[in-house]
JSON list of C-alpha atoms in Angstrom, two decimals:
[
{"chain": "A", "resi": 222, "resn": "MET", "atom": "CA", "xyz": [147.91, 130.15, 126.41]},
{"chain": "A", "resi": 223, "resn": "LYS", "atom": "CA", "xyz": [148.12, 126.58, 127.79]},
{"chain": "A", "resi": 224, "resn": "GLN", "atom": "CA", "xyz": [151.83, 125.43, 128.32]},
{"chain": "A", "resi": 225, "resn": "LEU", "atom": "CA", "xyz": [153.09, 121.90, 129.03]},
{"chain": "A", "resi": 226, "resn": "PHE", "atom": "CA", "xyz": [156.50, 121.43, 130.85]},
{"chain": "A", "resi": 227, "resn": "THR", "atom": "CA", "xyz": [158.90, 118.60, 130.02]},
{"chain": "A", "resi": 228, "resn": "ILE", "atom": "CA", "xyz": [161.03, 117.10, 132.78]},
{"chain": "A", "resi": 229, "resn": "SER", "atom": "CA", "xyz": [164.05, 119.23, 131.39]},
{"chain": "A", "resi": 230, "resn": "GLY", "atom": "CA", "xyz": [162.08, 122.42, 132.26]},
{"chain": "A", "resi": 231, "resn": "ARG", "atom": "CA", "xyz": [161.56, 123.40, 128.65]},
{"chain": "A", "resi": 232, "resn": "TYR", "atom": "CA", "xyz": [158.24, 124.00, 127.07]},
{"chain": "A", "resi": 233, "resn": "ALA", "atom": "CA", "xyz": [156.73, 120.94, 125.25]},
{"chain": "A", "resi": 234, "resn": "ALA", "atom": "CA", "xyz": [153.78, 121.12, 122.78]},
{"chain": "A", "resi": 235, "resn": "THR", "atom": "CA", "xyz": [151.27, 123.86, 123.53]},
{"chain": "A", "resi": 236, "resn": "GLU", "atom": "CA", "xyz": [147.81, 124.46, 121.97]},
{"chain": "A", "resi": 237, "resn": "ASP", "atom": "CA", "xyz": [149.02, 128.14, 120.88]},
{"chain": "A", "resi": 238, "resn": "VAL", "atom": "CA", "xyz": [152.36, 127.32, 119.36]},
{"chain": "A", "resi": 239, "resn": "SER", "atom": "CA", "xyz": [154.62, 130.35, 118.84]},
{"chain": "A", "resi": 240, "resn": "ILE", "atom": "CA", "xyz": [157.47, 130.60, 116.23]},
{"chain": "A", "resi": 241, "resn": "THR", "atom": "CA", "xyz": [160.26, 130.14, 118.78]},
{"chain": "A", "resi": 242, "resn": "PRO", "atom": "CA", "xyz": [160.65, 128.35, 121.92]},
{"chain": "A", "resi": 243, "resn": "GLN", "atom": "CA", "xyz": [160.44, 130.28, 125.27]},
{"chain": "A", "resi": 244, "resn": "GLU", "atom": "CA", "xyz": [163.90, 129.40, 126.13]},
{"chain": "A", "resi": 245, "resn": "TYR", "atom": "CA", "xyz": [165.04, 132.95, 125.75]},
{"chain": "A", "resi": 246, "resn": "GLY", "atom": "CA", "xyz": [163.01, 133.99, 128.60]},
{"chain": "A", "resi": 247, "resn": "LEU", "atom": "CA", "xyz": [160.62, 136.26, 126.78]},
{"chain": "A", "resi": 248, "resn": "SER", "atom": "CA", "xyz": [156.92, 135.80, 126.48]},
{"chain": "A", "resi": 249, "resn": "TRP", "atom": "CA", "xyz": [155.09, 135.79, 123.08]},
{"chain": "A", "resi": 250, "resn": "ASN", "atom": "CA", "xyz": [153.69, 139.10, 124.00]},
{"chain": "A", "resi": 251, "resn": "THR", "atom": "CA", "xyz": [157.11, 140.56, 124.96]},
{"chain": "A", "resi": 252, "resn": "ARG", "atom": "CA", "xyz": [158.53, 139.26, 121.68]},
{"chain": "A", "resi": 253, "resn": "LEU", "atom": "CA", "xyz": [155.74, 140.90, 119.60]},
{"chain": "A", "resi": 254, "resn": "LYS", "atom": "CA", "xyz": [156.31, 144.08, 121.35]},
{"chain": "A", "resi": 255, "resn": "GLY", "atom": "CA", "xyz": [160.19, 144.01, 120.68]},
{"chain": "A", "resi": 256, "resn": "PHE", "atom": "CA", "xyz": [159.28, 143.15, 117.04]},
{"chain": "A", "resi": 257, "resn": "GLY", "atom": "CA", "xyz": [156.87, 146.03, 116.72]},
{"chain": "A", "resi": 258, "resn": "ILE", "atom": "CA", "xyz": [159.06, 148.48, 118.49]},
{"chain": "A", "resi": 259, "resn": "CYS", "atom": "CA", "xyz": [162.21, 147.74, 116.22]},
{"chain": "A", "resi": 260, "resn": "LEU", "atom": "CA", "xyz": [160.12, 147.69, 113.17]},
{"chain": "A", "resi": 261, "resn": "LEU", "atom": "CA", "xyz": [158.60, 151.12, 114.17]},
{"chain": "A", "resi": 262, "resn": "ILE", "atom": "CA", "xyz": [161.90, 152.69, 114.86]},
{"chain": "A", "resi": 263, "resn": "ALA", "atom": "CA", "xyz": [163.19, 151.25, 111.59]},
{"chain": "A", "resi": 264, "resn": "LEU", "atom": "CA", "xyz": [160.19, 152.79, 109.79]},
{"chain": "A", "resi": 265, "resn": "ILE", "atom": "CA", "xyz": [160.87, 156.21, 111.46]},
{"chain": "A", "resi": 266, "resn": "LEU", "atom": "CA", "xyz": [164.47, 156.04, 110.49]},
{"chain": "A", "resi": 267, "resn": "GLY", "atom": "CA", "xyz": [163.59, 155.27, 106.94]},
{"chain": "A", "resi": 268, "resn": "ILE", "atom": "CA", "xyz": [161.32, 158.14, 106.79]},
{"chain": "A", "resi": 269, "resn": "VAL", "atom": "CA", "xyz": [163.71, 160.45, 108.33]},
{"chain": "A", "resi": 270, "resn": "ALA", "atom": "CA", "xyz": [166.32, 159.24, 105.84]},
{"chain": "A", "resi": 271, "resn": "ILE", "atom": "CA", "xyz": [164.15, 160.11, 102.84]},
{"chain": "A", "resi": 272, "resn": "ILE", "atom": "CA", "xyz": [163.29, 163.62, 104.39]},
{"chain": "A", "resi": 273, "resn": "ILE", "atom": "CA", "xyz": [167.04, 164.27, 104.81]},
{"chain": "A", "resi": 274, "resn": "TYR", "atom": "CA", "xyz": [167.74, 163.43, 101.30]},
{"chain": "A", "resi": 275, "resn": "PHE", "atom": "CA", "xyz": [164.95, 165.37, 99.60]},
{"chain": "A", "resi": 276, "resn": "LEU", "atom": "CA", "xyz": [165.08, 168.47, 101.89]},
{"chain": "A", "resi": 277, "resn": "GLY", "atom": "CA", "xyz": [168.84, 168.67, 102.38]},
{"chain": "A", "resi": 278, "resn": "GLY", "atom": "CA", "xyz": [170.41, 166.58, 99.58]},
{"chain": "A", "resi": 279, "resn": "ASN", "atom": "CA", "xyz": [172.58, 164.93, 102.25]},
{"chain": "A", "resi": 280, "resn": "ILE", "atom": "CA", "xyz": [173.39, 161.53, 100.67]},
{"chain": "A", "resi": 281, "resn": "ALA", "atom": "CA", "xyz": [175.60, 160.47, 103.41]},
{"chain": "A", "resi": 282, "resn": "GLY", "atom": "CA", "xyz": [172.88, 160.97, 106.09]},
{"chain": "A", "resi": 283, "resn": "PHE", "atom": "CA", "xyz": [170.45, 159.35, 104.04]},
{"chain": "A", "resi": 284, "resn": "ALA", "atom": "CA", "xyz": [172.64, 156.38, 103.33]},
{"chain": "A", "resi": 285, "resn": "VAL", "atom": "CA", "xyz": [173.66, 155.90, 107.01]},
{"chain": "A", "resi": 286, "resn": "LEU", "atom": "CA", "xyz": [170.01, 156.20, 108.25]},
{"chain": "A", "resi": 287, "resn": "TYR", "atom": "CA", "xyz": [168.56, 154.10, 105.50]},
{"chain": "A", "resi": 288, "resn": "SER", "atom": "CA", "xyz": [171.10, 151.30, 106.07]},
{"chain": "A", "resi": 289, "resn": "PHE", "atom": "CA", "xyz": [170.43, 151.29, 109.86]},
{"chain": "A", "resi": 290, "resn": "ALA", "atom": "CA", "xyz": [166.67, 151.24, 109.27]},
{"chain": "A", "resi": 291, "resn": "VAL", "atom": "CA", "xyz": [167.09, 148.10, 107.03]},
{"chain": "A", "resi": 292, "resn": "ILE", "atom": "CA", "xyz": [169.39, 146.52, 109.69]},
{"chain": "A", "resi": 293, "resn": "LEU", "atom": "CA", "xyz": [167.04, 147.32, 112.57]},
{"chain": "A", "resi": 294, "resn": "GLY", "atom": "CA", "xyz": [164.00, 146.04, 110.41]},
{"chain": "A", "resi": 295, "resn": "LEU", "atom": "CA", "xyz": [165.84, 142.84, 109.85]},
{"chain": "A", "resi": 296, "resn": "ALA", "atom": "CA", "xyz": [166.94, 142.65, 113.44]},
{"chain": "A", "resi": 297, "resn": "SER", "atom": "CA", "xyz": [163.40, 142.99, 114.52]},
{"chain": "A", "resi": 298, "resn": "THR", "atom": "CA", "xyz": [162.68, 139.33, 113.34]},
{"chain": "A", "resi": 299, "resn": "PHE", "atom": "CA", "xyz": [165.20, 138.24, 116.05]},
{"chain": "A", "resi": 300, "resn": "PHE", "atom": "CA", "xyz": [162.43, 138.80, 118.51]},
{"chain": "A", "resi": 301, "resn": "LEU", "atom": "CA", "xyz": [160.18, 136.47, 116.57]},
{"chain": "A", "resi": 302, "resn": "MET", "atom": "CA", "xyz": [162.56, 133.76, 115.58]},
{"chain": "A", "resi": 303, "resn": "GLY", "atom": "CA", "xyz": [165.42, 134.21, 117.95]},
{"chain": "A", "resi": 304, "resn": "PRO", "atom": "CA", "xyz": [168.84, 135.28, 116.98]},
{"chain": "A", "resi": 305, "resn": "MET", "atom": "CA", "xyz": [170.40, 132.09, 116.22]},
{"chain": "A", "resi": 306, "resn": "ASN", "atom": "CA", "xyz": [167.49, 130.59, 114.41]},
{"chain": "A", "resi": 307, "resn": "GLN", "atom": "CA", "xyz": [167.19, 133.80, 112.29]},
{"chain": "A", "resi": 308, "resn": "LEU", "atom": "CA", "xyz": [170.90, 133.63, 111.36]},
{"chain": "A", "resi": 309, "resn": "ARG", "atom": "CA", "xyz": [170.61, 129.98, 110.57]},
{"chain": "A", "resi": 310, "resn": "LYS", "atom": "CA", "xyz": [167.78, 130.88, 108.15]},
{"chain": "A", "resi": 311, "resn": "MET", "atom": "CA", "xyz": [169.56, 133.82, 106.72]},
{"chain": "A", "resi": 312, "resn": "PHE", "atom": "CA", "xyz": [172.53, 131.62, 105.80]},
{"chain": "A", "resi": 313, "resn": "ASP", "atom": "CA", "xyz": [170.52, 128.60, 104.68]},
{"chain": "A", "resi": 314, "resn": "PRO", "atom": "CA", "xyz": [171.80, 127.55, 101.15]},
{"chain": "A", "resi": 315, "resn": "SER", "atom": "CA", "xyz": [168.64, 128.98, 99.49]},
{"chain": "A", "resi": 316, "resn": "ARG", "atom": "CA", "xyz": [169.20, 132.38, 101.04]},
{"chain": "A", "resi": 317, "resn": "CYS", "atom": "CA", "xyz": [172.93, 132.58, 101.64]},
{"chain": "A", "resi": 318, "resn": "ILE", "atom": "CA", "xyz": [173.89, 134.41, 98.39]},
{"chain": "A", "resi": 319, "resn": "ALA", "atom": "CA", "xyz": [171.08, 136.96, 98.93]},
{"chain": "A", "resi": 320, "resn": "THR", "atom": "CA", "xyz": [172.15, 137.37, 102.57]},
{"chain": "A", "resi": 321, "resn": "ILE", "atom": "CA", "xyz": [175.85, 137.99, 101.65]},
{"chain": "A", "resi": 322, "resn": "VAL", "atom": "CA", "xyz": [174.99, 140.33, 98.79]},
{"chain": "A", "resi": 323, "resn": "PHE", "atom": "CA", "xyz": [172.59, 142.24, 101.05]},
{"chain": "A", "resi": 324, "resn": "LEU", "atom": "CA", "xyz": [175.27, 142.62, 103.85]},
{"chain": "A", "resi": 325, "resn": "VAL", "atom": "CA", "xyz": [178.12, 143.58, 101.45]},
{"chain": "A", "resi": 326, "resn": "CYS", "atom": "CA", "xyz": [175.85, 146.17, 99.82]},
{"chain": "A", "resi": 327, "resn": "ILE", "atom": "CA", "xyz": [175.11, 147.60, 103.38]},
{"chain": "A", "resi": 328, "resn": "VAL", "atom": "CA", "xyz": [178.75, 147.98, 104.06]},
{"chain": "A", "resi": 329, "resn": "MET", "atom": "CA", "xyz": [179.41, 149.34, 100.71]},
{"chain": "A", "resi": 330, "resn": "THR", "atom": "CA", "xyz": [176.58, 151.78, 100.88]},
{"chain": "A", "resi": 331, "resn": "LEU", "atom": "CA", "xyz": [178.15, 153.09, 104.03]},
{"chain": "A", "resi": 332, "resn": "VAL", "atom": "CA", "xyz": [181.70, 153.11, 102.84]},
{"chain": "A", "resi": 333, "resn": "SER", "atom": "CA", "xyz": [180.66, 154.77, 99.70]},
{"chain": "A", "resi": 334, "resn": "ALA", "atom": "CA", "xyz": [178.47, 157.47, 101.55]},
{"chain": "A", "resi": 335, "resn": "ILE", "atom": "CA", "xyz": [181.11, 158.21, 104.32]},
{"chain": "A", "resi": 336, "resn": "ALA", "atom": "CA", "xyz": [184.63, 157.43, 102.98]},
{"chain": "A", "resi": 337, "resn": "ILE", "atom": "CA", "xyz": [184.46, 157.61, 99.14]},
{"chain": "A", "resi": 338, "resn": "LYS", "atom": "CA", "xyz": [181.62, 160.28, 99.23]},
{"chain": "A", "resi": 339, "resn": "ILE", "atom": "CA", "xyz": [180.20, 159.41, 95.56]},
{"chain": "A", "resi": 340, "resn": "ALA", "atom": "CA", "xyz": [176.51, 159.80, 95.41]},
{"chain": "A", "resi": 341, "resn": "VAL", "atom": "CA", "xyz": [176.02, 157.51, 92.38]},
{"chain": "A", "resi": 342, "resn": "LEU", "atom": "CA", "xyz": [177.82, 154.62, 94.02]},
{"chain": "A", "resi": 343, "resn": "VAL", "atom": "CA", "xyz": [175.68, 155.28, 97.16]},
{"chain": "A", "resi": 344, "resn": "LEU", "atom": "CA", "xyz": [172.45, 155.08, 95.05]},
{"chain": "A", "resi": 345, "resn": "LEU", "atom": "CA", "xyz": [173.70, 152.09, 93.35]},
{"chain": "A", "resi": 346, "resn": "PHE", "atom": "CA", "xyz": [174.49, 150.18, 96.52]},
{"chain": "A", "resi": 347, "resn": "ILE", "atom": "CA", "xyz": [171.12, 151.02, 98.07]},
{"chain": "A", "resi": 348, "resn": "ILE", "atom": "CA", "xyz": [169.28, 149.88, 94.86]},
{"chain": "A", "resi": 349, "resn": "LEU", "atom": "CA", "xyz": [171.30, 146.55, 95.04]},
{"chain": "A", "resi": 350, "resn": "GLN", "atom": "CA", "xyz": [170.63, 146.34, 98.85]},
{"chain": "A", "resi": 351, "resn": "PHE", "atom": "CA", "xyz": [166.92, 146.55, 98.26]},
{"chain": "A", "resi": 352, "resn": "LEU", "atom": "CA", "xyz": [167.06, 144.07, 95.48]},
{"chain": "A", "resi": 353, "resn": "ALA", "atom": "CA", "xyz": [169.03, 141.62, 97.59]},
{"chain": "A", "resi": 354, "resn": "LEU", "atom": "CA", "xyz": [166.65, 142.04, 100.66]},
{"chain": "A", "resi": 355, "resn": "LEU", "atom": "CA", "xyz": [163.77, 141.56, 98.16]},
{"chain": "A", "resi": 356, "resn": "TRP", "atom": "CA", "xyz": [165.15, 138.40, 96.89]},
{"chain": "A", "resi": 357, "resn": "TYR", "atom": "CA", "xyz": [165.81, 137.12, 100.36]},
{"chain": "A", "resi": 358, "resn": "THR", "atom": "CA", "xyz": [162.30, 137.96, 101.49]},
{"chain": "A", "resi": 359, "resn": "LEU", "atom": "CA", "xyz": [160.85, 136.20, 98.38]},
{"chain": "A", "resi": 360, "resn": "SER", "atom": "CA", "xyz": [162.69, 133.01, 99.47]},
{"chain": "A", "resi": 361, "resn": "TYR", "atom": "CA", "xyz": [160.02, 132.63, 102.43]},
{"chain": "A", "resi": 362, "resn": "ILE", "atom": "CA", "xyz": [157.16, 132.77, 99.81]},
{"chain": "A", "resi": 363, "resn": "PRO", "atom": "CA", "xyz": [156.47, 129.46, 98.06]},
{"chain": "A", "resi": 364, "resn": "PHE", "atom": "CA", "xyz": [157.36, 129.62, 94.29]},
{"chain": "A", "resi": 365, "resn": "ALA", "atom": "CA", "xyz": [157.84, 133.31, 94.54]},
{"chain": "A", "resi": 366, "resn": "ARG", "atom": "CA", "xyz": [161.32, 133.23, 93.28]},
{"chain": "A", "resi": 367, "resn": "ASN", "atom": "CA", "xyz": [160.48, 130.78, 90.46]},
{"chain": "A", "resi": 368, "resn": "THR", "atom": "CA", "xyz": [157.55, 133.25, 89.37]},
{"chain": "A", "resi": 369, "resn": "ILE", "atom": "CA", "xyz": [159.79, 136.23, 89.21]},
{"chain": "A", "resi": 370, "resn": "LYS", "atom": "CA", "xyz": [162.35, 134.37, 87.29]},
{"chain": "A", "resi": 371, "resn": "SER", "atom": "CA", "xyz": [159.72, 133.13, 84.71]},
{"chain": "A", "resi": 372, "resn": "CYS", "atom": "CA", "xyz": [158.45, 136.66, 84.38]},
{"chain": "A", "resi": 373, "resn": "CYS", "atom": "CA", "xyz": [162.03, 138.07, 83.83]},
{"chain": "A", "resi": 374, "resn": "ARG", "atom": "CA", "xyz": [162.46, 135.40, 81.18]},
{"chain": "A", "resi": 375, "resn": "GLY", "atom": "CA", "xyz": [159.25, 136.16, 79.62]},
{"chain": "A", "resi": 376, "resn": "ILE", "atom": "CA", "xyz": [160.13, 139.96, 79.41]},
{"chain": "A", "resi": 377, "resn": "MET", "atom": "CA", "xyz": [163.63, 139.27, 78.16]},
{"chain": "A", "resi": 378, "resn": "SER", "atom": "CA", "xyz": [162.64, 137.03, 75.40]},
{"chain": "A", "resi": 379, "resn": "ALA", "atom": "CA", "xyz": [159.78, 139.46, 74.24]}
]
């Protein structure tokens, strides 16, 4: 990868431009490895959460592992985008409500599993957590949210 330096010591335009500047001290390969490792751990935690729930019926264990898997999966993107850039994008006006609903649902999933211990609430918040994350993710795909809205309107009016 050909790099060009500016007078300030930061990287200027390159032939192979990565998503985030190199100012964090991590090479593109290191960031990809960090992303992959975090995502793999998140996937493993998610699978273990499902196994715990179906084999033992432990809703609290499921909720905790599932929530941490989702958080770690989202945090894996910090390696690609950089933490501050990712947080700015998460709280962009087009994603702010989905992000807040998602974060509140994670907290409420954990509260309902650990403190309140009501399985129906845990499942409700996990479903809401998933839907908020889906809506957040769709904001990165052009016209995806509008397409989903149109489909839902069509289903509702039918």
